[in-house]
Tab-separated table of C-alpha atoms in Angstrom:
chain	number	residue	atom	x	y	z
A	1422	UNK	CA	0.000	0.000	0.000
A	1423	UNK	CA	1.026	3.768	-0.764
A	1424	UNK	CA	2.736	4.814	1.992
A	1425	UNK	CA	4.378	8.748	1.294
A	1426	UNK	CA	6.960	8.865	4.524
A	1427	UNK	CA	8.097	5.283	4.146
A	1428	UNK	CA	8.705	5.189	0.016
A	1429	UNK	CA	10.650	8.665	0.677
A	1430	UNK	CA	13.012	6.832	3.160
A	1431	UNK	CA	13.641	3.975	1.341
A	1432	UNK	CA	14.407	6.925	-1.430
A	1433	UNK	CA	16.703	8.674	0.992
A	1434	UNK	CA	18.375	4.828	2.021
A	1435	UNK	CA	19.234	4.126	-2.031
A	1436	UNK	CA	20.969	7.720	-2.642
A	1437	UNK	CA	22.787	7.408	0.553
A	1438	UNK	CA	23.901	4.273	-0.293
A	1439	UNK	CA	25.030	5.990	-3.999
A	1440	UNK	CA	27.089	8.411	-2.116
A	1441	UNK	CA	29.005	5.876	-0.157
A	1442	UNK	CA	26.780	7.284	2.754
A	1443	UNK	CA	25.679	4.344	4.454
A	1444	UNK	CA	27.340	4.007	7.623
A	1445	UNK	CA	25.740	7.284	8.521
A	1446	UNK	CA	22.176	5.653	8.265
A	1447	UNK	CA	23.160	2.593	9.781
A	1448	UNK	CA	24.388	4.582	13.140
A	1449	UNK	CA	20.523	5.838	13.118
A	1450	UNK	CA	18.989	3.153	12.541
A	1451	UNK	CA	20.634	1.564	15.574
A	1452	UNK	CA	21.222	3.990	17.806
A	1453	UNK	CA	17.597	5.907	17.060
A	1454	UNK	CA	16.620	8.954	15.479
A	1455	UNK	CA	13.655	11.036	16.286
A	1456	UNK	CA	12.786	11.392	12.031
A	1457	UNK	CA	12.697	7.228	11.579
A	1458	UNK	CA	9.301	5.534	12.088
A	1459	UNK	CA	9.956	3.095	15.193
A	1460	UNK	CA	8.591	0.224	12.532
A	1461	UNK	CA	10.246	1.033	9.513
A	1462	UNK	CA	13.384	1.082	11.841
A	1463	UNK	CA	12.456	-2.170	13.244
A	1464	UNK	CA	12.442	-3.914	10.065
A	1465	UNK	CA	14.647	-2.420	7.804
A	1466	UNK	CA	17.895	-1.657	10.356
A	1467	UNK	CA	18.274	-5.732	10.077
A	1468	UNK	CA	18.637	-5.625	6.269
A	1469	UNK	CA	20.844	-2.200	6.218
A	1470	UNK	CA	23.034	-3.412	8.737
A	1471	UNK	CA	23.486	-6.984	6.788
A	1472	UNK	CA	24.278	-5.245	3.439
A	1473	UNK	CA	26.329	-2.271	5.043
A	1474	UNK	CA	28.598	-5.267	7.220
A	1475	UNK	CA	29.135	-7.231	3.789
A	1476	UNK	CA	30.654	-3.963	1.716
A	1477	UNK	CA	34.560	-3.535	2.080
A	1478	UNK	CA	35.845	-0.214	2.736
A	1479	UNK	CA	38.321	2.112	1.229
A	1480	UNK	CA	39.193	4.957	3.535
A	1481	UNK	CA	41.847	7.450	4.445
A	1482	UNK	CA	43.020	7.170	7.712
A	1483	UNK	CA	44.855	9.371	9.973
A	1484	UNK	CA	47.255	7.505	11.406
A	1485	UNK	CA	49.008	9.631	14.858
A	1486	UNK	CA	52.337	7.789	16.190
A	1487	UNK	CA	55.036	9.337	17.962
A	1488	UNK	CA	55.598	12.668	16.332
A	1489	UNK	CA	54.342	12.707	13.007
A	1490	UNK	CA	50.630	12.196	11.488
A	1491	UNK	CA	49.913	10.170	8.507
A	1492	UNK	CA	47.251	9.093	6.072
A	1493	UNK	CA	47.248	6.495	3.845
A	1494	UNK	CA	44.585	4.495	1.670
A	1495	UNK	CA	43.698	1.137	3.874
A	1496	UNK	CA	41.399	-1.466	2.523
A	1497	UNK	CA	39.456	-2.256	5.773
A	1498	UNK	CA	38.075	-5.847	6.448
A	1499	UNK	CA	34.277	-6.368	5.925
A	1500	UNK	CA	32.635	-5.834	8.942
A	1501	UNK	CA	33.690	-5.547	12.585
A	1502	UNK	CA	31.052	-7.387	15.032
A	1503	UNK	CA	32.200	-9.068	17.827
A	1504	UNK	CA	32.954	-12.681	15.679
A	1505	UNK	CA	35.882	-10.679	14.108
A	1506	UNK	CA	37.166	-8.920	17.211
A	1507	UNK	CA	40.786	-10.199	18.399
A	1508	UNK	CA	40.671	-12.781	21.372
A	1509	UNK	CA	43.606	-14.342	23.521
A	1510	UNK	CA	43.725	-17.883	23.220
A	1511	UNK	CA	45.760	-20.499	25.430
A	1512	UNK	CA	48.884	-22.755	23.800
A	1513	UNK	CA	46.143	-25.522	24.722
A	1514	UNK	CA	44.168	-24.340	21.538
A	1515	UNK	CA	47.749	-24.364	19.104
A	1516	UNK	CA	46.241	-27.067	17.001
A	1517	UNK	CA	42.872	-24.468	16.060
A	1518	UNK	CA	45.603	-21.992	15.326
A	1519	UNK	CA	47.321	-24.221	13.070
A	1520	UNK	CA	43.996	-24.858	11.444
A	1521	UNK	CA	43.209	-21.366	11.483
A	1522	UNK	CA	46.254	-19.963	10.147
A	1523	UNK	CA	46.126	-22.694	7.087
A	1524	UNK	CA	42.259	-21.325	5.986
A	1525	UNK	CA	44.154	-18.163	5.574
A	1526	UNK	CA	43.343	-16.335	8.793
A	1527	UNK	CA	45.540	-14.736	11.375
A	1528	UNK	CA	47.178	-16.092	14.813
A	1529	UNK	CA	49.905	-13.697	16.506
A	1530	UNK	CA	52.069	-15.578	18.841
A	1531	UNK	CA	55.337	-15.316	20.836
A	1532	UNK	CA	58.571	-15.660	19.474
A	1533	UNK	CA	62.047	-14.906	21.528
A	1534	UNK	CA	62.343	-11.636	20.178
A	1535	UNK	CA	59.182	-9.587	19.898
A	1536	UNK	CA	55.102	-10.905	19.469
A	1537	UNK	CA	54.707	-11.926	15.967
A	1538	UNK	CA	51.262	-11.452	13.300
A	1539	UNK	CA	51.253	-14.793	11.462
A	1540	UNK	CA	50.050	-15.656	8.208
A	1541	UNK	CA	50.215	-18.392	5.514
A	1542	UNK	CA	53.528	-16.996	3.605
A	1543	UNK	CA	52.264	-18.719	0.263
A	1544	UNK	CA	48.581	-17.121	0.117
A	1545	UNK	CA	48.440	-13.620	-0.937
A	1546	UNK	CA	45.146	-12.928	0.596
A	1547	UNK	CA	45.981	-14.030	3.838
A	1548	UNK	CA	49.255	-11.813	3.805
A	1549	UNK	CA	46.924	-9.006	2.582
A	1550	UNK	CA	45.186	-9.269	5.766
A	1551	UNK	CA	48.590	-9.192	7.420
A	1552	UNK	CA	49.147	-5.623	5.567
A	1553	UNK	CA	45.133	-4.451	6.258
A	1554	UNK	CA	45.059	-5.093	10.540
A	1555	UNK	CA	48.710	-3.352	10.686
A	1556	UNK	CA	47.775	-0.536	8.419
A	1557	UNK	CA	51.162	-1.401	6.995
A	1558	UNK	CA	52.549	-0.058	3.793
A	1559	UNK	CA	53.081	-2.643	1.134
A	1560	UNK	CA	57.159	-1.581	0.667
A	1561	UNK	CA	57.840	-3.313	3.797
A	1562	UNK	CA	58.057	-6.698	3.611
A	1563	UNK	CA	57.447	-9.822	5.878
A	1564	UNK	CA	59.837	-12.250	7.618
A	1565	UNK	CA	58.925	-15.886	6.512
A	1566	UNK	CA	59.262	-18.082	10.291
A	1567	UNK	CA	60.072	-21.699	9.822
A	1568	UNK	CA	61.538	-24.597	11.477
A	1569	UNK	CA	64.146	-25.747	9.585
A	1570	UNK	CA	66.856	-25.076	7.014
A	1571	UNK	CA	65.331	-27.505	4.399
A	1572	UNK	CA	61.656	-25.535	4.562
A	1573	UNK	CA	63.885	-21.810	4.300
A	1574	UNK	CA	65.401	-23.483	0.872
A	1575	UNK	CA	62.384	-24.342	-0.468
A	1576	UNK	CA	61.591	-20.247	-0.638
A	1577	UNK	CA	65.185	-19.672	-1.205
A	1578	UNK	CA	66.195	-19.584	-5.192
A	1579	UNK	CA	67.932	-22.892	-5.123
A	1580	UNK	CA	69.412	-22.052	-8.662
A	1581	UNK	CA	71.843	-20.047	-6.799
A	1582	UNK	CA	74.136	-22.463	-5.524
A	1583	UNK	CA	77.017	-20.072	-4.755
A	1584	UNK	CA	74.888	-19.005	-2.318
A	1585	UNK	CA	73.713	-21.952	-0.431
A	1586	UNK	CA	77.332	-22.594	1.304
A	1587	UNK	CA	76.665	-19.480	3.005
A	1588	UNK	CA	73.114	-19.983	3.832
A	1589	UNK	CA	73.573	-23.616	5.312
A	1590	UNK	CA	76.425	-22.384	7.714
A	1591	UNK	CA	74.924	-19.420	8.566
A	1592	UNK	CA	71.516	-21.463	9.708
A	1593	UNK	CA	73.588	-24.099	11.171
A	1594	UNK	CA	75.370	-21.749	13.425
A	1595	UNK	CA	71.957	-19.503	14.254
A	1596	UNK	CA	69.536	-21.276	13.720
A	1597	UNK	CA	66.565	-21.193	15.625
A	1598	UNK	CA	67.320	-17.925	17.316
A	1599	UNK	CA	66.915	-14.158	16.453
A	1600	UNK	CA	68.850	-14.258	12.685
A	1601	UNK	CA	66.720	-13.316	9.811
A	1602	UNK	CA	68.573	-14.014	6.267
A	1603	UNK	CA	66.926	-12.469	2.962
A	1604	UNK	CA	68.177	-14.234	0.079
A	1605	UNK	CA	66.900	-14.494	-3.839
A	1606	UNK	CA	62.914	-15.712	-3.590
A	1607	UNK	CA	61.735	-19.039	-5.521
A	1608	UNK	CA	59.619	-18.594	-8.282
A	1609	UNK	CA	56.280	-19.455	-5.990
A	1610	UNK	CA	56.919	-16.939	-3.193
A	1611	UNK	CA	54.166	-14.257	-3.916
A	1612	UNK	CA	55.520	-11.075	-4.649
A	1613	UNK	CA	53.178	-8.966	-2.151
A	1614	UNK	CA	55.075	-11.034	0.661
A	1615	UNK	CA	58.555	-9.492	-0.166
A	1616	UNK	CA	57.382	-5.609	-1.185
A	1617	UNK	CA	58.107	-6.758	-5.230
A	1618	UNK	CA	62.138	-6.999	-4.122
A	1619	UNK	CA	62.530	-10.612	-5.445
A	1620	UNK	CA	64.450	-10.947	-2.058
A	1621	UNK	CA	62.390	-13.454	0.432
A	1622	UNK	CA	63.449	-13.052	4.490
A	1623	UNK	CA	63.144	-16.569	6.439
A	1624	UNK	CA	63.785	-16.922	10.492
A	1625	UNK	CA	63.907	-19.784	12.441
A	1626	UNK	CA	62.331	-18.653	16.108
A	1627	UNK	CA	63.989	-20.182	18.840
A	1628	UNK	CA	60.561	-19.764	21.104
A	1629	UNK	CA	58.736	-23.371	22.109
A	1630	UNK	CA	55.544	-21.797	21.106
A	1631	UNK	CA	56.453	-20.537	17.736
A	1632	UNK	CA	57.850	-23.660	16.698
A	1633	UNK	CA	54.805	-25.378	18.114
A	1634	UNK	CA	51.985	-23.490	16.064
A	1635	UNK	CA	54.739	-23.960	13.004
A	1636	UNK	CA	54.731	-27.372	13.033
A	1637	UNK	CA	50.703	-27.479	13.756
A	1638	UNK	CA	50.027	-24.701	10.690
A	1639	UNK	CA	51.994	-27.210	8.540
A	1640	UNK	CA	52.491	-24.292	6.200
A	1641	UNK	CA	55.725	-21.162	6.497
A	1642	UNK	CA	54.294	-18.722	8.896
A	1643	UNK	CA	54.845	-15.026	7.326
A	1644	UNK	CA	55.145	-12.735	10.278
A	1645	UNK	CA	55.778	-9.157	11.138
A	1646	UNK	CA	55.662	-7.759	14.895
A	1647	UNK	CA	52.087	-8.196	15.984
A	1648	UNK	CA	51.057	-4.220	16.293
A	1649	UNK	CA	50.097	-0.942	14.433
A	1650	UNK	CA	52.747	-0.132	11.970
A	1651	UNK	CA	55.316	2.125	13.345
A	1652	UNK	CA	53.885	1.802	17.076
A	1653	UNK	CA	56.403	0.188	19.850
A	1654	UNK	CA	56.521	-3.484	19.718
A	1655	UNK	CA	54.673	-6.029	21.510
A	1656	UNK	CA	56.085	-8.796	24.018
A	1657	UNK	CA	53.191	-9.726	25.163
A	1658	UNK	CA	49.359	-10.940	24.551
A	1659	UNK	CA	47.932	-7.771	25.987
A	1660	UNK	CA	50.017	-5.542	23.930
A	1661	UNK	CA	49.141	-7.661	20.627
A	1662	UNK	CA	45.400	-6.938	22.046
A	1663	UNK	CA	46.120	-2.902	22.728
A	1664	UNK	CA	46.687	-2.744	19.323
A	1665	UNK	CA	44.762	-5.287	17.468
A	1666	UNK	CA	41.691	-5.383	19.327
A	1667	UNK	CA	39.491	-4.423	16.580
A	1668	UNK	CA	41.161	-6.898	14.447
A	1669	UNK	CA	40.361	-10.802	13.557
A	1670	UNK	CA	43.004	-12.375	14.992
A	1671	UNK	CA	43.754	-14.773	17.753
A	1672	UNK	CA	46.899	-14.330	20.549
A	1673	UNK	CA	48.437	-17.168	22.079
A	1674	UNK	CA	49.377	-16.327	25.264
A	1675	UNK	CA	52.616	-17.276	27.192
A	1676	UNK	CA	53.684	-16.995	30.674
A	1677	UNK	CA	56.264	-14.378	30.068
A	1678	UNK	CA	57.533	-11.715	28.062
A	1679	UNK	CA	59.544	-12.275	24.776
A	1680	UNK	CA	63.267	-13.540	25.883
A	1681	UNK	CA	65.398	-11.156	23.994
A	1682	UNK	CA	62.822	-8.202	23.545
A	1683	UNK	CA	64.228	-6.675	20.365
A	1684	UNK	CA	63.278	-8.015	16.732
A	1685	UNK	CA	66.240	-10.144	14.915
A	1686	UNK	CA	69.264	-9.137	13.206
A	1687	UNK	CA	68.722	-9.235	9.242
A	1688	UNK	CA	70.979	-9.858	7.020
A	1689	UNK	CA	71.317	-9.916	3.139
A	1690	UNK	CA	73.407	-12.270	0.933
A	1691	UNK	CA	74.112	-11.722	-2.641
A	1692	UNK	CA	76.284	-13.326	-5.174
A	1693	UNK	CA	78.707	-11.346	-7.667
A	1694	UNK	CA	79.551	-8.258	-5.811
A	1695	UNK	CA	81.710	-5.668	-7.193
A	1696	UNK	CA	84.664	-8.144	-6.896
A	1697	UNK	CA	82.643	-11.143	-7.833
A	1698	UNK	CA	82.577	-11.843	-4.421
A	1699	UNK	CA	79.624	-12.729	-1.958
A	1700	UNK	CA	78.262	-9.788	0.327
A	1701	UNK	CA	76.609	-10.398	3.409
A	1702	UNK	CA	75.063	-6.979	4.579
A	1703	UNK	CA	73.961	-6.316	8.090
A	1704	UNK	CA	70.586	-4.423	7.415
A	1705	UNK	CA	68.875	-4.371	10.806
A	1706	UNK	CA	70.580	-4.972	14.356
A	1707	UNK	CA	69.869	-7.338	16.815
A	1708	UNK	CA	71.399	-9.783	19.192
A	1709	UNK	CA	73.295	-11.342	16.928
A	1710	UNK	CA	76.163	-9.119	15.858
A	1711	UNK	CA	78.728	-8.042	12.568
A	1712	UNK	CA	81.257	-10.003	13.964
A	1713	UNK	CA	79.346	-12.725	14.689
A	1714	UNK	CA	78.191	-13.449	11.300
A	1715	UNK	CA	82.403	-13.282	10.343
A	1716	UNK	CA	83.243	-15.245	12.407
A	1717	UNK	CA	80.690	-18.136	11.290
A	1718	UNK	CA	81.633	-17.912	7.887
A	1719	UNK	CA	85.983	-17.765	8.404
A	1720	UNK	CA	84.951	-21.290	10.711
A	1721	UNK	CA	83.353	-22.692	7.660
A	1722	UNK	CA	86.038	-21.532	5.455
A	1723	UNK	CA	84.250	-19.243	3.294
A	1724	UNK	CA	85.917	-16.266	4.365
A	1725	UNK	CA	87.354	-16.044	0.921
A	1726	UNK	CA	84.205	-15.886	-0.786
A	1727	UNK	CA	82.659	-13.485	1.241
A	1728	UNK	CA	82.401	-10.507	2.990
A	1729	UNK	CA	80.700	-8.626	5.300
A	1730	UNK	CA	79.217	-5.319	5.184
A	1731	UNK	CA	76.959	-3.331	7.645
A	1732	UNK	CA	73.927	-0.950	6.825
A	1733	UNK	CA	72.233	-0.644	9.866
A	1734	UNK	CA	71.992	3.280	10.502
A	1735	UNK	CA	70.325	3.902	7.388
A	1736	UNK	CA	66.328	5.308	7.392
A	1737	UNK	CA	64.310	5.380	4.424
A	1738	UNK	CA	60.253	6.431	3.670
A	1739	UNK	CA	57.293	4.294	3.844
A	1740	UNK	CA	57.038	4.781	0.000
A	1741	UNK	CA	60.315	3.298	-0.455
A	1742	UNK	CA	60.713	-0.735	-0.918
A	1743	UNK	CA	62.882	-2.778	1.087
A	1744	UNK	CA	63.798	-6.189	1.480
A	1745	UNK	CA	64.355	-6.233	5.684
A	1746	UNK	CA	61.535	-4.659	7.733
A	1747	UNK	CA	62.464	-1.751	10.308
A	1748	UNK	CA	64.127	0.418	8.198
A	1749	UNK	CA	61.982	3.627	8.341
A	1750	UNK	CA	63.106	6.554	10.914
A	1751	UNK	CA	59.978	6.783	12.686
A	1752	UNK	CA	59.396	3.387	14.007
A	1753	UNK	CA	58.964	1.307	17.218
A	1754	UNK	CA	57.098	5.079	18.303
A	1755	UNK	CA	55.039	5.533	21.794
A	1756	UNK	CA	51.469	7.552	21.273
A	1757	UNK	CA	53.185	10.884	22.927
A	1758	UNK	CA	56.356	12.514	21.480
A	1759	UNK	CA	59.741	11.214	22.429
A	1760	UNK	CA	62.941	12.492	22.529
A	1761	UNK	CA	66.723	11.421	23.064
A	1762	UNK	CA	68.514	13.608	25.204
A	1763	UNK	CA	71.961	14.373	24.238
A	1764	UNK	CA	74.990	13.683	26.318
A	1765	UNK	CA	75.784	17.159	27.373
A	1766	UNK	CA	72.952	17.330	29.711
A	1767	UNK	CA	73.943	14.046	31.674
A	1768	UNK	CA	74.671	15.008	35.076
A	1769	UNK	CA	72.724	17.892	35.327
A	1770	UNK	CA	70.864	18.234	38.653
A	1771	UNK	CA	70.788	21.960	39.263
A	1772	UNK	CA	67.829	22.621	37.019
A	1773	UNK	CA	66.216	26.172	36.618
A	1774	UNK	CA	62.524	26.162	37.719
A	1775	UNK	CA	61.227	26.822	34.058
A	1776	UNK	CA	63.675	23.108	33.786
A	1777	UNK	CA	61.743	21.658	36.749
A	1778	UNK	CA	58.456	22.610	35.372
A	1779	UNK	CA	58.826	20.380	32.162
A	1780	UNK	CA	59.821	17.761	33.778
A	1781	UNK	CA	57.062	17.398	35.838
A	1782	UNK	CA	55.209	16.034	32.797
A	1783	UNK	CA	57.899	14.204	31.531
A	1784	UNK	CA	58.211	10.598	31.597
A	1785	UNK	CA	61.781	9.613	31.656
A	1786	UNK	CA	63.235	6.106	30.577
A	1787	UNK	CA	67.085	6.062	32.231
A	1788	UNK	CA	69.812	3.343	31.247
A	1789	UNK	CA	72.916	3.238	33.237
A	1790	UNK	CA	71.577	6.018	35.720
A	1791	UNK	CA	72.725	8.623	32.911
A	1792	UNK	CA	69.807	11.050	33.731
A	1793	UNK	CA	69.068	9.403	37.688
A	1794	UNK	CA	69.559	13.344	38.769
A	1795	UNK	CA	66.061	14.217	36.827
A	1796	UNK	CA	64.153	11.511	38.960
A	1797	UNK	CA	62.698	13.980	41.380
A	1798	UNK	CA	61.468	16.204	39.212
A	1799	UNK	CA	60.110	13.954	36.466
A	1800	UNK	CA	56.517	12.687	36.254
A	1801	UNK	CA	57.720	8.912	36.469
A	1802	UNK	CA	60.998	7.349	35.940
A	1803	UNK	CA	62.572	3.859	34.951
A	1804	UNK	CA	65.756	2.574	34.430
A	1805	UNK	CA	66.112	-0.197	31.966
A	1806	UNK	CA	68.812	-1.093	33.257
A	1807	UNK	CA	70.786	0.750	36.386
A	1808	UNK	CA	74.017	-1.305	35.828
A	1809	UNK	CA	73.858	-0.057	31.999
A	1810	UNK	CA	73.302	-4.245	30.900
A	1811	UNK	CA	72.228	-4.128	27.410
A	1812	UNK	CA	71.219	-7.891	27.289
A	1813	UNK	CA	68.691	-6.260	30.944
A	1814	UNK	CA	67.799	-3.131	28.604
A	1815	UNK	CA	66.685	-4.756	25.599
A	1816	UNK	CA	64.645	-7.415	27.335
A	1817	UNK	CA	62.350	-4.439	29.063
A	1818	UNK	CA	62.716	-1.405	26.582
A	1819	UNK	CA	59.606	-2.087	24.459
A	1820	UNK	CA	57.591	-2.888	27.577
A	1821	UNK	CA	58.515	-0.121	29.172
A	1822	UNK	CA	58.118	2.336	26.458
A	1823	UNK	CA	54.435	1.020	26.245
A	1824	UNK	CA	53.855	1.682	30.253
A	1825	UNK	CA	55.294	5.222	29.483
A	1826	UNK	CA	52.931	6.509	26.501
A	1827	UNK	CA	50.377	5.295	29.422
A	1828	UNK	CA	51.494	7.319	32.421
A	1829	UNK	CA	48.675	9.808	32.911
A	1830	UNK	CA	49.008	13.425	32.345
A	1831	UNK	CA	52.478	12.291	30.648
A	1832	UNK	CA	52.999	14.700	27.798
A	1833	UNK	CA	56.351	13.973	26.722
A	1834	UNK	CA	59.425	10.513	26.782
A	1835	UNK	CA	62.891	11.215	27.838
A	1836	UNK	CA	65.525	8.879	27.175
A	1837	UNK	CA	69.845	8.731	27.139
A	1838	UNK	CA	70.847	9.172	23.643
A	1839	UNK	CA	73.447	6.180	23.380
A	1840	UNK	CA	76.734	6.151	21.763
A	1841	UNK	CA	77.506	3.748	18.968
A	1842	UNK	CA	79.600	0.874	19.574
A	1843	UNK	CA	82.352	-1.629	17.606
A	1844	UNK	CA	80.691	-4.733	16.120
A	1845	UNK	CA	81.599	-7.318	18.861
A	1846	UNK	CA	78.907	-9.740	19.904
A	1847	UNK	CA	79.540	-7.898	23.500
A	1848	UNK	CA	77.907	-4.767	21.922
A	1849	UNK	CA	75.218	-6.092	19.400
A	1850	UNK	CA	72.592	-5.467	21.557
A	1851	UNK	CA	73.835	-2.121	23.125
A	1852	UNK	CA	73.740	-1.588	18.929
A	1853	UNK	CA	70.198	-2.864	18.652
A	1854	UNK	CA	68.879	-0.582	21.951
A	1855	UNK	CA	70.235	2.208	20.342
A	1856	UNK	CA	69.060	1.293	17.251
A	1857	UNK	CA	65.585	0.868	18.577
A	1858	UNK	CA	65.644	4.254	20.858
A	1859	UNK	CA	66.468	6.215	17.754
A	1860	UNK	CA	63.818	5.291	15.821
A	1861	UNK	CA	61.363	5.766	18.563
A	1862	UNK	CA	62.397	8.761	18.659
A	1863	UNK	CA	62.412	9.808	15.193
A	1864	UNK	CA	65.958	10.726	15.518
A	1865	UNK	CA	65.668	13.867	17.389
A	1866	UNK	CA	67.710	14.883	20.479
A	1867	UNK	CA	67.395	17.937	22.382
A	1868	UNK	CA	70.144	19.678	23.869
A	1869	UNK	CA	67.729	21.660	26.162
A	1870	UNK	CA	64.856	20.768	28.560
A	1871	UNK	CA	62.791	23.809	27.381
């Protein structure tokens, strides 16, 4: 039957719909307008909200971290009810997680370094997702976890058999622990996995858990850190959930925090360098060092086929393609803005009230009691480590740059900026803490507290 008010809403719900409008009505259909008939709202918001939940989404997000704002295009999943919200699982539910992750949805889980967002490495749409719940630009790629040598060479280019001397000692001597190695990709490794580099990165985790929900995926497990791109990583379930909550994805939970508590060393081989020589280059530091790497290869005598370089201090933008994740300046970032302080302020304890004022909202994250003379002043203070123990620091500086973004009425992070060291294995993770502390803080360090 004619009805004028109804057939000029269902009028108003197609052109809405035209103009990409449709969230709008949904929000008033649920939550209740004073214009929409109590009926017509009764039997129509069903429908609307069916259709609307089924639609993917193309928007422009503004994304704040650290410092800097920005906004790029994400493809958002199709809808967000509570059956696609993230949810903490226990390791006694590893084999639905294997299951899971093989239909092409995602698991994070713990690894010895930092929390990891898994994926099937060999289906594109599942690594898509990967790129979606991180809002993570394509031009960084993902680190392909496995459990052996034999499963990295089957995504390795095995026509390159110059190469594989390197690549067997290297695994033999790291492997599983925190050594990522990015070697030519295999014809079948899809190019969206490795930012269209032809370079594929593989790590073997050293982390019961990891290897556990490997061997139960029965597939390679493509995985960056388990958070919002360029926030601080996660080592532990409830971080993963901070920053994933709205996300379909399930976290294994373990009993502690993530052993090492900085993200692997990465390193690159090639073949036929400028003296038709291998290269190994050191792209991103962790706790396993320059020298390290050396001395591997001079014990499996291929010291004469190869050499080592380092690359570690470069930064380059989003837009930019990589093969090794991590490389950006702004990265590893707390919500407020952070700041290195620079080494002519350490010791300073007679502060000038305008001095004592800013700290009083300043969070400050110590490491060898560099800046302890700021404690009484500052909002809230930690020392990652007071006896200056980088294998301590590491371990605790992503958690505790997460508690600091939190501190209430905290409008600013303080933290040493730390001197670069030689490449012994003593100092690779002093290297990868100051690596990390960099980043989070853009690269900036102030030489004054106002």
């Amino acid at each position: 039957r004619f009805n004028p008010r109804r057939d000029l809403l269902l009028q108003s719900l197609f052109f809405l719909s035209s103009l990409g409008c449709m969230s709008v009505l949904v929000a008033s259909l649920k939550f209740g307008s004073r214009n929409v008939p109590p009926a017509f709202r009764n039997r129509v918001a069903p429908i609307v909200t069916t259709f609307h939940k089924q639609q993917p989404t193309t928007i422009l997000r503004s994304t704040t971290i650290g410092n800097s704002s920005t906004k790029r295009p994400i493809i958002m999943s199709s809808g967000n009810g509570n059956e696609n919200r993230a949810r903490i699982v226990s390791r006694e539910e590893l084999e639905a997680c294997g299951k899971r992750l093989r239909s092409g949805e995602l698991v994070a889980f713990p690894t010895e370094t930092v929390y990891g967002l898994g994926c099937h490495a060999l289906d594109p749409d599942a690594v898509r997702k990967v790129f979606q719940a991180k809002e993570r630009p394509f031009t960084d790629p993902l680190i392909v976890h496995v459990t052996s040598t034999e499963a990295a060479m089957n995504l390795w280019d095995r026509q390159q058999d110059e190469g594989a001397a390197a690549l067997v000692a290297l695994t033999k001597r790291f492997w599983p622990g925190p050594l990522t190695l990015v070697a030519k990709a295999a014809p079948h490794v899809p190019p969206i996995l490795m930012a269209n580099t032809g370079f594929v990165a593989c790590r073997s985790p050293s982390h019961p858990l990891a290897r556990a929900l490997i061997d139960e995926a029965k597939v390679p497990i493509a995985a960056p850190s388990a958070n919002k791109f360029g926030h601080v990583s996660p080592t532990r379930a409830q971080h993963v959930y901070d920053d994933l909550k709205d996300e379909n994805v399930w976290i294994v939970d373990a009993p502690s925090v993530c052993s090492v508590g900085v993200e692997s060393t990465v390193a690159k081989l090639t073949i036929g360098g400028s003296n038709g020589d291998g290269v190994v280059t050191v792209l991103r530091q962790g706790a396993i060092s320059t020298d390290d790497i050396e001395t591997c290869l001079i014990q499996a005598g291929l010291h004469d086929s190869y050499r080592v370089e380092k690359n570690t201090e470069r930064a380059v933008k989003e837009h930019v393609a990589t093969v090794a994740p991590g490389q950006t300046i702004r990265h590893y970032s707390p919500n407020i803005a952070s700041f290195m302080v620079s080494p002519e302020l350490y010791g300073r304890t007679a502060l000038s009230p305008q001095e004592q004022q800013a700290l009083s909202t300043t969070i400050v994250l110590d490491f060898g009691g560099r800046i302890v003379g700021w404690k009484e002043y500052c909002l809230a203070y930690r020392d990652l480590s007071a006896t200056g123990n980088s294998t301590e620091a590491a371990s605790a500086v992503f958690e505790s740059l997460r508690w600091a973004e939190q501190v209430p009425q905290g409008t600013r992070i303080l933290f040493p900026e730390l001197a670069g060291g030689n490449k012994s294995s003593d100092d690779a993770l002093a290297l990868a803490l100051k690596d990390r502390l960099t980043r989070a803080a853009s690269g900036e360090a102030i030489r004054s507290l106002v």
